[in-house]
Amino acid sequence: MERTEIVLDKNQRGELQLFSDETKAGLMSIAIIDGKLVVYHTEVDEAFEGRGFAKILLEKLVSYARENTMKIVPLCPYVNAQFHRHPDIYDDVWFKKTV
């Protein structure tokens, strides 16, 4: 059984963690900065690769952003790639910086 939890320190930096049968299977390094949810890195343990766990993490991240009316800054290559592949799905939470 998979479960996720968001763990943030007092500075609003931390991880979105994914557990499979109580074993930590993956994580996203995140921070809340200026009201935006910044995602830096996604990682899934080798023993759990190929089971769609990165997508589960992404879905939880997006759900959290929507529930809290936040935009996501996709610095993580995986999240950035998914946002570019599926802009119609993520457009409402995607922070696109304009210069």
Short mmCIF file of N, CA and C in Angstrom, two decimals:
data_model
loop_
_atom_site.label_atom_id
_atom_site.label_comp_id
_atom_site.label_asym_id
_atom_site.label_seq_id
_atom_site.Cartn_x
_atom_site.Cartn_y
_atom_site.Cartn_z
N MET A 1 0.84 -1.18 0.00
CA MET A 1 0.00 0.00 0.00
C MET A 1 0.88 1.24 0.00
N GLU A 2 0.62 2.17 -0.91
CA GLU A 2 1.41 3.39 -1.01
C GLU A 2 0.72 4.52 -0.25
N ARG A 3 1.54 5.36 0.37
CA ARG A 3 1.03 6.57 1.01
C ARG A 3 2.06 7.67 0.82
N THR A 4 1.59 8.90 0.83
CA THR A 4 2.49 10.04 0.69
C THR A 4 2.29 10.97 1.88
N GLU A 5 3.34 11.73 2.17
CA GLU A 5 3.23 12.77 3.18
C GLU A 5 4.20 13.89 2.85
N ILE A 6 3.79 15.08 3.22
CA ILE A 6 4.64 16.25 3.02
C ILE A 6 5.27 16.60 4.36
N VAL A 7 6.59 16.71 4.37
CA VAL A 7 7.34 17.03 5.58
C VAL A 7 8.12 18.32 5.31
N LEU A 8 7.72 19.39 6.02
CA LEU A 8 8.37 20.69 5.86
C LEU A 8 8.93 21.14 7.21
N ASP A 9 10.09 21.79 7.16
CA ASP A 9 10.64 22.35 8.40
C ASP A 9 10.06 23.75 8.62
N LYS A 10 10.51 24.42 9.65
CA LYS A 10 9.95 25.75 9.96
C LYS A 10 10.25 26.78 8.87
N ASN A 11 11.24 26.50 8.03
CA ASN A 11 11.58 27.40 6.93
C ASN A 11 10.85 27.05 5.65
N GLN A 12 9.90 26.11 5.75
CA GLN A 12 9.08 25.68 4.62
C GLN A 12 9.90 24.97 3.54
N ARG A 13 10.91 24.23 3.95
CA ARG A 13 11.70 23.39 3.04
C ARG A 13 11.59 21.96 3.51
N GLY A 14 11.57 21.04 2.56
CA GLY A 14 11.47 19.64 2.96
C GLY A 14 11.24 18.71 1.81
N GLU A 15 10.37 17.73 2.05
CA GLU A 15 10.16 16.67 1.06
C GLU A 15 8.69 16.27 0.99
N LEU A 16 8.33 15.84 -0.18
CA LEU A 16 7.11 15.07 -0.38
C LEU A 16 7.60 13.63 -0.43
N GLN A 17 7.19 12.82 0.53
CA GLN A 17 7.73 11.47 0.64
C GLN A 17 6.68 10.44 0.24
N LEU A 18 7.14 9.37 -0.41
CA LEU A 18 6.28 8.27 -0.82
C LEU A 18 6.74 7.00 -0.13
N PHE A 19 5.81 6.34 0.53
CA PHE A 19 6.11 5.09 1.22
C PHE A 19 5.33 3.95 0.59
N SER A 20 5.97 2.81 0.47
CA SER A 20 5.33 1.58 0.00
C SER A 20 5.51 0.55 1.11
N ASP A 21 4.41 0.13 1.69
CA ASP A 21 4.47 -0.81 2.82
C ASP A 21 5.47 -0.35 3.88
N GLU A 22 5.37 0.93 4.25
CA GLU A 22 6.19 1.55 5.29
C GLU A 22 7.67 1.71 4.94
N THR A 23 8.06 1.41 3.70
CA THR A 23 9.43 1.63 3.24
C THR A 23 9.44 2.89 2.39
N LYS A 24 10.35 3.81 2.68
CA LYS A 24 10.45 5.04 1.88
C LYS A 24 10.93 4.67 0.48
N ALA A 25 10.05 4.87 -0.50
CA ALA A 25 10.32 4.46 -1.87
C ALA A 25 10.74 5.61 -2.77
N GLY A 26 10.38 6.83 -2.41
CA GLY A 26 10.72 7.96 -3.25
C GLY A 26 10.44 9.28 -2.55
N LEU A 27 10.91 10.36 -3.18
CA LEU A 27 10.73 11.68 -2.61
C LEU A 27 10.84 12.75 -3.67
N MET A 28 10.29 13.90 -3.34
CA MET A 28 10.49 15.13 -4.10
C MET A 28 11.04 16.15 -3.11
N SER A 29 12.14 16.79 -3.46
CA SER A 29 12.68 17.88 -2.65
C SER A 29 11.90 19.13 -3.01
N ILE A 30 11.30 19.77 -2.00
CA ILE A 30 10.43 20.90 -2.25
C ILE A 30 10.70 22.03 -1.26
N ALA A 31 10.16 23.20 -1.59
CA ALA A 31 10.18 24.35 -0.69
C ALA A 31 9.00 25.24 -1.06
N ILE A 32 8.52 25.96 -0.07
CA ILE A 32 7.50 26.98 -0.34
C ILE A 32 8.22 28.31 -0.21
N ILE A 33 8.29 29.02 -1.33
CA ILE A 33 9.01 30.29 -1.39
C ILE A 33 8.09 31.33 -2.03
N ASP A 34 7.87 32.42 -1.34
CA ASP A 34 7.00 33.50 -1.82
C ASP A 34 5.64 32.97 -2.27
N GLY A 35 5.10 32.01 -1.53
CA GLY A 35 3.79 31.47 -1.83
C GLY A 35 3.74 30.50 -2.99
N LYS A 36 4.90 30.14 -3.51
CA LYS A 36 4.98 29.19 -4.62
C LYS A 36 5.60 27.89 -4.13
N LEU A 37 5.17 26.80 -4.72
CA LEU A 37 5.69 25.49 -4.39
C LEU A 37 6.81 25.17 -5.38
N VAL A 38 8.04 25.19 -4.90
CA VAL A 38 9.21 24.96 -5.75
C VAL A 38 9.62 23.50 -5.59
N VAL A 39 9.76 22.80 -6.71
CA VAL A 39 10.19 21.40 -6.67
C VAL A 39 11.56 21.32 -7.35
N TYR A 40 12.52 20.77 -6.60
CA TYR A 40 13.90 20.74 -7.05
C TYR A 40 14.32 19.39 -7.65
N HIS A 41 13.79 18.32 -7.09
CA HIS A 41 14.33 17.01 -7.44
C HIS A 41 13.29 15.93 -7.15
N THR A 42 13.23 14.94 -8.02
CA THR A 42 12.39 13.76 -7.80
C THR A 42 13.29 12.55 -7.83
N GLU A 43 13.08 11.66 -6.87
CA GLU A 43 13.92 10.47 -6.77
C GLU A 43 13.08 9.27 -6.34
N VAL A 44 13.26 8.16 -7.04
CA VAL A 44 12.61 6.90 -6.66
C VAL A 44 13.71 5.87 -6.45
N ASP A 45 13.66 5.17 -5.34
CA ASP A 45 14.64 4.13 -5.02
C ASP A 45 14.65 3.07 -6.12
N GLU A 46 15.84 2.59 -6.47
CA GLU A 46 15.99 1.60 -7.54
C GLU A 46 15.06 0.40 -7.38
N ALA A 47 14.85 -0.04 -6.17
CA ALA A 47 14.01 -1.21 -5.92
C ALA A 47 12.55 -0.98 -6.31
N PHE A 48 12.16 0.28 -6.49
CA PHE A 48 10.77 0.62 -6.79
C PHE A 48 10.60 1.23 -8.18
N GLU A 49 11.65 1.28 -8.98
CA GLU A 49 11.57 1.86 -10.32
C GLU A 49 10.62 1.06 -11.20
N GLY A 50 10.00 1.78 -12.14
CA GLY A 50 9.12 1.14 -13.10
C GLY A 50 7.72 0.85 -12.59
N ARG A 51 7.39 1.37 -11.42
CA ARG A 51 6.07 1.13 -10.84
C ARG A 51 5.19 2.38 -10.82
N GLY A 52 5.64 3.44 -11.50
CA GLY A 52 4.85 4.66 -11.59
C GLY A 52 4.90 5.54 -10.35
N PHE A 53 5.91 5.35 -9.51
CA PHE A 53 5.98 6.09 -8.26
C PHE A 53 6.28 7.57 -8.48
N ALA A 54 7.07 7.91 -9.48
CA ALA A 54 7.34 9.32 -9.77
C ALA A 54 6.03 10.03 -10.14
N LYS A 55 5.18 9.35 -10.88
CA LYS A 55 3.89 9.92 -11.26
C LYS A 55 2.99 10.10 -10.03
N ILE A 56 3.04 9.15 -9.10
CA ILE A 56 2.26 9.29 -7.86
C ILE A 56 2.73 10.53 -7.09
N LEU A 57 4.04 10.72 -7.01
CA LEU A 57 4.57 11.91 -6.35
C LEU A 57 4.10 13.19 -7.05
N LEU A 58 4.15 13.19 -8.36
CA LEU A 58 3.72 14.36 -9.13
C LEU A 58 2.24 14.64 -8.89
N GLU A 59 1.42 13.61 -8.89
CA GLU A 59 -0.01 13.80 -8.66
C GLU A 59 -0.28 14.39 -7.28
N LYS A 60 0.46 13.93 -6.27
CA LYS A 60 0.29 14.47 -4.92
C LYS A 60 0.75 15.92 -4.86
N LEU A 61 1.86 16.23 -5.52
CA LEU A 61 2.36 17.60 -5.56
C LEU A 61 1.32 18.53 -6.18
N VAL A 62 0.78 18.13 -7.31
CA VAL A 62 -0.22 18.94 -8.01
C VAL A 62 -1.48 19.08 -7.18
N SER A 63 -1.91 18.00 -6.56
CA SER A 63 -3.09 18.04 -5.70
C SER A 63 -2.90 19.02 -4.55
N TYR A 64 -1.73 18.96 -3.91
CA TYR A 64 -1.41 19.87 -2.81
C TYR A 64 -1.44 21.32 -3.30
N ALA A 65 -0.85 21.57 -4.45
CA ALA A 65 -0.83 22.93 -5.00
C ALA A 65 -2.26 23.42 -5.27
N ARG A 66 -3.08 22.58 -5.85
CA ARG A 66 -4.47 22.97 -6.14
C ARG A 66 -5.25 23.22 -4.85
N GLU A 67 -5.10 22.35 -3.87
CA GLU A 67 -5.81 22.50 -2.60
C GLU A 67 -5.42 23.78 -1.87
N ASN A 68 -4.19 24.23 -2.07
CA ASN A 68 -3.68 25.40 -1.38
C ASN A 68 -3.55 26.63 -2.27
N THR A 69 -4.13 26.56 -3.47
CA THR A 69 -4.12 27.65 -4.45
C THR A 69 -2.70 28.19 -4.64
N MET A 70 -1.80 27.27 -4.98
CA MET A 70 -0.40 27.62 -5.19
C MET A 70 0.01 27.29 -6.61
N LYS A 71 1.04 27.96 -7.07
CA LYS A 71 1.66 27.65 -8.35
C LYS A 71 2.92 26.83 -8.07
N ILE A 72 3.28 25.98 -9.03
CA ILE A 72 4.47 25.13 -8.91
C ILE A 72 5.57 25.68 -9.81
N VAL A 73 6.75 25.83 -9.25
CA VAL A 73 7.94 26.20 -10.01
C VAL A 73 8.70 24.90 -10.28
N PRO A 74 8.64 24.39 -11.53
CA PRO A 74 9.21 23.07 -11.83
C PRO A 74 10.70 23.09 -12.16
N LEU A 75 11.54 23.24 -11.15
CA LEU A 75 12.99 23.22 -11.38
C LEU A 75 13.49 21.79 -11.58
N CYS A 76 12.77 20.83 -11.08
CA CYS A 76 13.11 19.42 -11.24
C CYS A 76 12.94 19.01 -12.71
N PRO A 77 13.93 18.36 -13.31
CA PRO A 77 13.82 17.96 -14.72
C PRO A 77 12.60 17.06 -15.00
N TYR A 78 12.29 16.15 -14.10
CA TYR A 78 11.13 15.26 -14.32
C TYR A 78 9.83 16.06 -14.34
N VAL A 79 9.63 16.90 -13.35
CA VAL A 79 8.40 17.69 -13.27
C VAL A 79 8.32 18.65 -14.45
N ASN A 80 9.42 19.30 -14.77
CA ASN A 80 9.45 20.22 -15.91
C ASN A 80 9.07 19.51 -17.20
N ALA A 81 9.61 18.32 -17.41
CA ALA A 81 9.30 17.55 -18.62
C ALA A 81 7.82 17.18 -18.67
N GLN A 82 7.26 16.76 -17.55
CA GLN A 82 5.84 16.40 -17.51
C GLN A 82 4.95 17.62 -17.77
N PHE A 83 5.32 18.75 -17.23
CA PHE A 83 4.55 19.97 -17.47
C PHE A 83 4.58 20.34 -18.95
N HIS A 84 5.74 20.20 -19.59
CA HIS A 84 5.84 20.51 -21.01
C HIS A 84 5.11 19.49 -21.89
N ARG A 85 5.11 18.23 -21.49
CA ARG A 85 4.42 17.18 -22.25
C ARG A 85 2.90 17.29 -22.13
N HIS A 86 2.43 17.76 -20.99
CA HIS A 86 0.99 17.78 -20.71
C HIS A 86 0.56 19.15 -20.17
N PRO A 87 0.78 20.21 -20.95
CA PRO A 87 0.46 21.54 -20.44
C PRO A 87 -1.03 21.71 -20.13
N ASP A 88 -1.88 21.01 -20.83
CA ASP A 88 -3.32 21.11 -20.59
C ASP A 88 -3.70 20.60 -19.20
N ILE A 89 -2.97 19.63 -18.69
CA ILE A 89 -3.26 19.05 -17.38
C ILE A 89 -2.74 19.95 -16.25
N TYR A 90 -1.59 20.58 -16.48
CA TYR A 90 -0.91 21.28 -15.39
C TYR A 90 -0.93 22.81 -15.50
N ASP A 91 -1.57 23.34 -16.51
CA ASP A 91 -1.54 24.78 -16.76
C ASP A 91 -2.01 25.61 -15.57
N ASP A 92 -3.00 25.12 -14.83
CA ASP A 92 -3.54 25.89 -13.72
C ASP A 92 -2.58 26.02 -12.53
N VAL A 93 -1.61 25.13 -12.43
CA VAL A 93 -0.67 25.18 -11.31
C VAL A 93 0.77 25.52 -11.74
N TRP A 94 0.99 25.63 -13.02
CA TRP A 94 2.34 25.85 -13.56
C TRP A 94 2.71 27.32 -13.49
N PHE A 95 3.74 27.65 -12.72
CA PHE A 95 4.26 29.01 -12.66
C PHE A 95 5.23 29.18 -13.82
N LYS A 96 4.84 30.02 -14.76
CA LYS A 96 5.68 30.28 -15.93
C LYS A 96 6.20 31.71 -15.80
N LYS A 97 7.46 31.80 -15.50
CA LYS A 97 8.07 33.10 -15.32
C LYS A 97 8.20 33.82 -16.65
N THR A 98 7.76 35.06 -16.68
CA THR A 98 7.91 35.88 -17.88
C THR A 98 8.93 36.98 -17.59
N VAL A 99 9.73 37.29 -18.58
CA VAL A 99 10.77 38.29 -18.41
C VAL A 99 10.35 39.56 -19.10
#
